[in-house]
Amino acid sequence: MARRARVATWVVAGALGVLVMAFFRTQIIRNQEWSLRSEENRLRDVPLPAPRGNIFDRSGRVIAENVVGY
C-alpha cells in the first residue's frame, strides 16, 4: 500500500510540476506575445449601413424617405 501512495504522490507532483511550468511559460516567457494579442483584441466600431428604403402609399407617393439623420 505504501508503494501505491508513493506512486500516486509522484504522479500528482509531476502533474502539478507540468502545470506550474505551463503557467511560467505563459506568464513570464510569452508575456509580450499575450500582451500584444490583448491590445489587438479590443472592441472597435464597425459602421453598419442600415438603409430602410422609401415607404409609398397606394398611389405611389413617397410617405417616408430614407434620410441619414445624424
mmCIF file of N, CA and C in Angstrom:
data_model
loop_
_atom_site.group_PDB
_atom_site.id
_atom_site.type_symbol
_atom_site.label_atom_id
_atom_site.label_comp_id
_atom_site.label_asym_id
_atom_site.label_seq_id
_atom_site.Cartn_x
_atom_site.Cartn_y
_atom_site.Cartn_z
ATOM 1 N N MET A 1 0.815 -1.195 0.000
ATOM 2 C CA MET A 1 0.000 0.000 0.000
ATOM 3 C C MET A 1 0.863 1.265 0.000
ATOM 4 N N ALA A 2 1.982 1.217 0.696
ATOM 5 C CA ALA A 2 2.865 2.382 0.751
ATOM 6 C C ALA A 2 3.435 2.690 -0.627
ATOM 7 N N ARG A 3 3.688 1.667 -1.421
ATOM 8 C CA ARG A 3 4.221 1.876 -2.769
ATOM 9 C C ARG A 3 3.189 2.591 -3.636
ATOM 10 N N ARG A 4 1.929 2.195 -3.517
ATOM 11 C CA ARG A 4 0.864 2.857 -4.276
ATOM 12 C C ARG A 4 0.758 4.333 -3.905
ATOM 13 N N ALA A 5 0.870 4.626 -2.630
ATOM 14 C CA ALA A 5 0.794 6.012 -2.166
ATOM 15 C C ALA A 5 1.954 6.827 -2.717
ATOM 16 N N ARG A 6 3.149 6.246 -2.737
ATOM 17 C CA ARG A 6 4.306 6.959 -3.288
ATOM 18 C C ARG A 6 4.134 7.218 -4.778
ATOM 19 N N VAL A 7 3.649 6.211 -5.498
ATOM 20 C CA VAL A 7 3.435 6.380 -6.941
ATOM 21 C C VAL A 7 2.391 7.464 -7.185
ATOM 22 N N ALA A 8 1.301 7.432 -6.436
ATOM 23 C CA ALA A 8 0.258 8.453 -6.584
ATOM 24 C C ALA A 8 0.804 9.838 -6.258
ATOM 25 N N THR A 9 1.628 9.927 -5.227
ATOM 26 C CA THR A 9 2.231 11.208 -4.859
ATOM 27 C C THR A 9 3.118 11.729 -5.981
ATOM 28 N N TRP A 10 3.926 10.856 -6.568
ATOM 29 C CA TRP A 10 4.799 11.271 -7.668
ATOM 30 C C TRP A 10 3.994 11.673 -8.903
ATOM 31 N N VAL A 11 2.918 10.982 -9.172
ATOM 32 C CA VAL A 11 2.074 11.332 -10.330
ATOM 33 C C VAL A 11 1.451 12.704 -10.122
ATOM 34 N N VAL A 12 0.906 12.947 -8.942
ATOM 35 C CA VAL A 12 0.297 14.249 -8.649
ATOM 36 C C VAL A 12 1.358 15.344 -8.667
ATOM 37 N N ALA A 13 2.515 15.087 -8.083
ATOM 38 C CA ALA A 13 3.596 16.077 -8.080
ATOM 39 C C ALA A 13 4.061 16.374 -9.504
ATOM 40 N N GLY A 14 4.153 15.344 -10.327
ATOM 41 C CA GLY A 14 4.545 15.550 -11.723
ATOM 42 C C GLY A 14 3.521 16.374 -12.483
ATOM 43 N N ALA A 15 2.242 16.083 -12.268
ATOM 44 C CA ALA A 15 1.185 16.850 -12.936
ATOM 45 C C ALA A 15 1.211 18.307 -12.494
ATOM 46 N N LEU A 16 1.399 18.542 -11.211
ATOM 47 C CA LEU A 16 1.497 19.918 -10.725
ATOM 48 C C LEU A 16 2.735 20.616 -11.276
ATOM 49 N N GLY A 17 3.834 19.882 -11.398
ATOM 50 C CA GLY A 17 5.044 20.459 -11.974
ATOM 51 C C GLY A 17 4.834 20.884 -13.420
ATOM 52 N N VAL A 18 4.168 20.040 -14.186
ATOM 53 C CA VAL A 18 3.869 20.384 -15.583
ATOM 54 C C VAL A 18 2.969 21.608 -15.636
ATOM 55 N N LEU A 19 1.987 21.668 -14.766
ATOM 56 C CA LEU A 19 1.079 22.811 -14.728
ATOM 57 C C LEU A 19 1.811 24.097 -14.358
ATOM 58 N N VAL A 20 2.691 24.031 -13.377
ATOM 59 C CA VAL A 20 3.467 25.211 -12.977
ATOM 60 C C VAL A 20 4.368 25.664 -14.118
ATOM 61 N N MET A 21 4.979 24.735 -14.828
ATOM 62 C CA MET A 21 5.835 25.104 -15.965
ATOM 63 C C MET A 21 5.018 25.762 -17.076
ATOM 64 N N ALA A 22 3.821 25.261 -17.322
ATOM 65 C CA ALA A 22 2.966 25.868 -18.345
ATOM 66 C C ALA A 22 2.570 27.285 -17.941
ATOM 67 N N PHE A 23 2.229 27.481 -16.677
ATOM 68 C CA PHE A 23 1.917 28.826 -16.199
ATOM 69 C C PHE A 23 3.127 29.745 -16.327
ATOM 70 N N PHE A 24 4.297 29.269 -15.964
ATOM 71 C CA PHE A 24 5.521 30.062 -16.058
ATOM 72 C C PHE A 24 5.784 30.469 -17.503
ATOM 73 N N ARG A 25 5.653 29.507 -18.417
ATOM 74 C CA ARG A 25 5.894 29.804 -19.826
ATOM 75 C C ARG A 25 4.908 30.843 -20.347
ATOM 76 N N THR A 26 3.649 30.710 -19.966
ATOM 77 C CA THR A 26 2.631 31.637 -20.451
ATOM 78 C C THR A 26 2.818 33.033 -19.874
ATOM 79 N N GLN A 27 3.056 33.137 -18.588
ATOM 80 C CA GLN A 27 3.077 34.441 -17.938
ATOM 81 C C GLN A 27 4.428 35.137 -17.989
ATOM 82 N N ILE A 28 5.511 34.405 -17.993
ATOM 83 C CA ILE A 28 6.835 35.022 -17.944
ATOM 84 C C ILE A 28 7.490 35.044 -19.320
ATOM 85 N N ILE A 29 7.564 33.909 -19.971
ATOM 86 C CA ILE A 29 8.307 33.812 -21.225
ATOM 87 C C ILE A 29 7.523 34.401 -22.396
ATOM 88 N N ARG A 30 6.234 34.079 -22.508
ATOM 89 C CA ARG A 30 5.437 34.545 -23.643
ATOM 90 C C ARG A 30 4.600 35.772 -23.296
ATOM 91 N N ASN A 31 5.042 36.552 -22.326
ATOM 92 C CA ASN A 31 4.291 37.711 -21.861
ATOM 93 C C ASN A 31 4.054 38.724 -22.972
ATOM 94 N N GLN A 32 5.081 39.036 -23.756
ATOM 95 C CA GLN A 32 4.944 40.050 -24.799
ATOM 96 C C GLN A 32 3.930 39.638 -25.857
ATOM 97 N N GLU A 33 3.959 38.380 -26.245
ATOM 98 C CA GLU A 33 3.014 37.899 -27.252
ATOM 99 C C GLU A 33 1.576 38.044 -26.763
ATOM 100 N N TRP A 34 1.326 37.664 -25.517
ATOM 101 C CA TRP A 34 -0.037 37.750 -24.986
ATOM 102 C C TRP A 34 -0.452 39.196 -24.766
ATOM 103 N N SER A 35 0.481 40.069 -24.414
ATOM 104 C CA SER A 35 0.157 41.491 -24.269
ATOM 105 C C SER A 35 -0.250 42.082 -25.608
ATOM 106 N N LEU A 36 0.481 41.730 -26.662
ATOM 107 C CA LEU A 36 0.153 42.221 -27.994
ATOM 108 C C LEU A 36 -1.216 41.719 -28.433
ATOM 109 N N ARG A 37 -1.479 40.446 -28.215
ATOM 110 C CA ARG A 37 -2.782 39.889 -28.582
ATOM 111 C C ARG A 37 -3.904 40.561 -27.800
ATOM 112 N N SER A 38 -3.632 40.913 -26.557
ATOM 113 C CA SER A 38 -4.630 41.594 -25.740
ATOM 114 C C SER A 38 -4.920 42.989 -26.286
ATOM 115 N N GLU A 39 -3.882 43.692 -26.694
ATOM 116 C CA GLU A 39 -4.066 45.031 -27.252
ATOM 117 C C GLU A 39 -4.861 44.993 -28.552
ATOM 118 N N GLU A 40 -4.640 43.965 -29.366
ATOM 119 C CA GLU A 40 -5.344 43.863 -30.644
ATOM 120 C C GLU A 40 -6.784 43.403 -30.475
ATOM 121 N N ASN A 41 -7.093 42.812 -29.339
ATOM 122 C CA ASN A 41 -8.413 42.245 -29.113
ATOM 123 C C ASN A 41 -9.276 43.238 -28.332
ATOM 124 N N ARG A 42 -9.522 44.362 -28.918
ATOM 125 C CA ARG A 42 -10.339 45.403 -28.289
ATOM 126 C C ARG A 42 -11.633 45.558 -29.068
ATOM 127 N N LEU A 43 -12.596 46.179 -28.438
ATOM 128 C CA LEU A 43 -13.826 46.495 -29.147
ATOM 129 C C LEU A 43 -13.547 47.629 -30.117
ATOM 130 N N ARG A 44 -14.127 47.547 -31.276
ATOM 131 C CA ARG A 44 -13.966 48.616 -32.257
ATOM 132 C C ARG A 44 -15.296 48.825 -32.970
ATOM 133 N N ASP A 45 -15.515 50.050 -33.409
ATOM 134 C CA ASP A 45 -16.744 50.373 -34.120
ATOM 135 C C ASP A 45 -16.648 49.890 -35.552
ATOM 136 N N VAL A 46 -17.692 49.244 -35.996
ATOM 137 C CA VAL A 46 -17.785 48.809 -37.378
ATOM 138 C C VAL A 46 -19.035 49.450 -37.953
ATOM 139 N N PRO A 47 -18.874 50.381 -38.899
ATOM 140 C CA PRO A 47 -20.055 51.026 -39.462
ATOM 141 C C PRO A 47 -20.933 50.005 -40.178
ATOM 142 N N LEU A 48 -22.205 50.053 -39.887
ATOM 143 C CA LEU A 48 -23.149 49.117 -40.473
ATOM 144 C C LEU A 48 -24.268 49.918 -41.119
ATOM 145 N N PRO A 49 -24.211 50.071 -42.440
ATOM 146 C CA PRO A 49 -25.270 50.836 -43.095
ATOM 147 C C PRO A 49 -26.599 50.100 -42.963
ATOM 148 N N ALA A 50 -27.627 50.875 -42.665
ATOM 149 C CA ALA A 50 -28.945 50.272 -42.485
ATOM 150 C C ALA A 50 -29.995 51.030 -43.287
ATOM 151 N N PRO A 51 -29.896 50.983 -44.606
ATOM 152 C CA PRO A 51 -30.919 51.669 -45.398
ATOM 153 C C PRO A 51 -32.261 50.958 -45.248
ATOM 154 N N ARG A 52 -33.280 51.733 -45.014
ATOM 155 C CA ARG A 52 -34.604 51.165 -44.795
ATOM 156 C C ARG A 52 -35.460 51.186 -46.067
ATOM 157 N N GLY A 53 -35.169 52.109 -46.944
ATOM 158 C CA GLY A 53 -35.976 52.225 -48.153
ATOM 159 C C GLY A 53 -37.116 53.213 -47.953
ATOM 160 N N ASN A 54 -37.658 53.648 -49.054
ATOM 161 C CA ASN A 54 -38.771 54.596 -49.004
ATOM 162 C C ASN A 54 -40.077 53.852 -48.774
ATOM 163 N N ILE A 55 -41.029 54.557 -48.171
ATOM 164 C CA ILE A 55 -42.360 53.992 -47.964
ATOM 165 C C ILE A 55 -43.321 54.777 -48.848
ATOM 166 N N PHE A 56 -44.074 54.041 -49.637
ATOM 167 C CA PHE A 56 -45.012 54.653 -50.577
ATOM 168 C C PHE A 56 -46.443 54.331 -50.171
ATOM 169 N N ASP A 57 -47.339 55.256 -50.523
ATOM 170 C CA ASP A 57 -48.746 54.924 -50.336
ATOM 171 C C ASP A 57 -49.242 54.196 -51.575
ATOM 172 N N ARG A 58 -50.521 53.861 -51.606
ATOM 173 C CA ARG A 58 -51.002 53.061 -52.734
ATOM 174 C C ARG A 58 -51.025 53.829 -54.042
ATOM 175 N N SER A 59 -50.936 55.171 -53.982
ATOM 176 C CA SER A 59 -50.889 55.967 -55.201
ATOM 177 C C SER A 59 -49.475 56.094 -55.746
ATOM 178 N N GLY A 60 -48.488 55.640 -54.993
ATOM 179 C CA GLY A 60 -47.110 55.734 -55.447
ATOM 180 C C GLY A 60 -46.379 56.951 -54.920
ATOM 181 N N ARG A 61 -47.029 57.748 -54.061
ATOM 182 C CA ARG A 61 -46.368 58.920 -53.482
ATOM 183 C C ARG A 61 -45.509 58.485 -52.299
ATOM 184 N N VAL A 62 -44.392 59.187 -52.135
ATOM 185 C CA VAL A 62 -43.483 58.865 -51.036
ATOM 186 C C VAL A 62 -44.074 59.399 -49.731
ATOM 187 N N ILE A 63 -44.230 58.510 -48.759
ATOM 188 C CA ILE A 63 -44.709 58.905 -47.433
ATOM 189 C C ILE A 63 -43.519 59.142 -46.500
ATOM 190 N N ALA A 64 -42.515 58.279 -46.571
ATOM 191 C CA ALA A 64 -41.324 58.405 -45.730
ATOM 192 C C ALA A 64 -40.108 58.088 -46.583
ATOM 193 N N GLU A 65 -39.087 58.973 -46.465
ATOM 194 C CA GLU A 65 -37.869 58.781 -47.245
ATOM 195 C C GLU A 65 -36.752 58.248 -46.357
ATOM 196 N N ASN A 66 -35.803 57.611 -46.996
ATOM 197 C CA ASN A 66 -34.622 57.123 -46.302
ATOM 198 C C ASN A 66 -33.602 58.256 -46.277
ATOM 199 N N VAL A 67 -33.507 58.952 -45.128
ATOM 200 C CA VAL A 67 -32.611 60.093 -44.986
ATOM 201 C C VAL A 67 -31.709 59.840 -43.782
ATOM 202 N N VAL A 68 -30.413 60.121 -43.954
ATOM 203 C CA VAL A 68 -29.479 59.997 -42.845
ATOM 204 C C VAL A 68 -29.820 61.069 -41.823
ATOM 205 N N GLY A 69 -29.923 60.687 -40.543
ATOM 206 C CA GLY A 69 -30.380 61.637 -39.541
ATOM 207 C C GLY A 69 -29.403 61.905 -38.416
ATOM 208 N N TYR A 70 -28.128 61.865 -38.662
ATOM 209 C CA TYR A 70 -27.185 62.172 -37.590
ATOM 210 C C TYR A 70 -26.205 63.209 -38.012
#
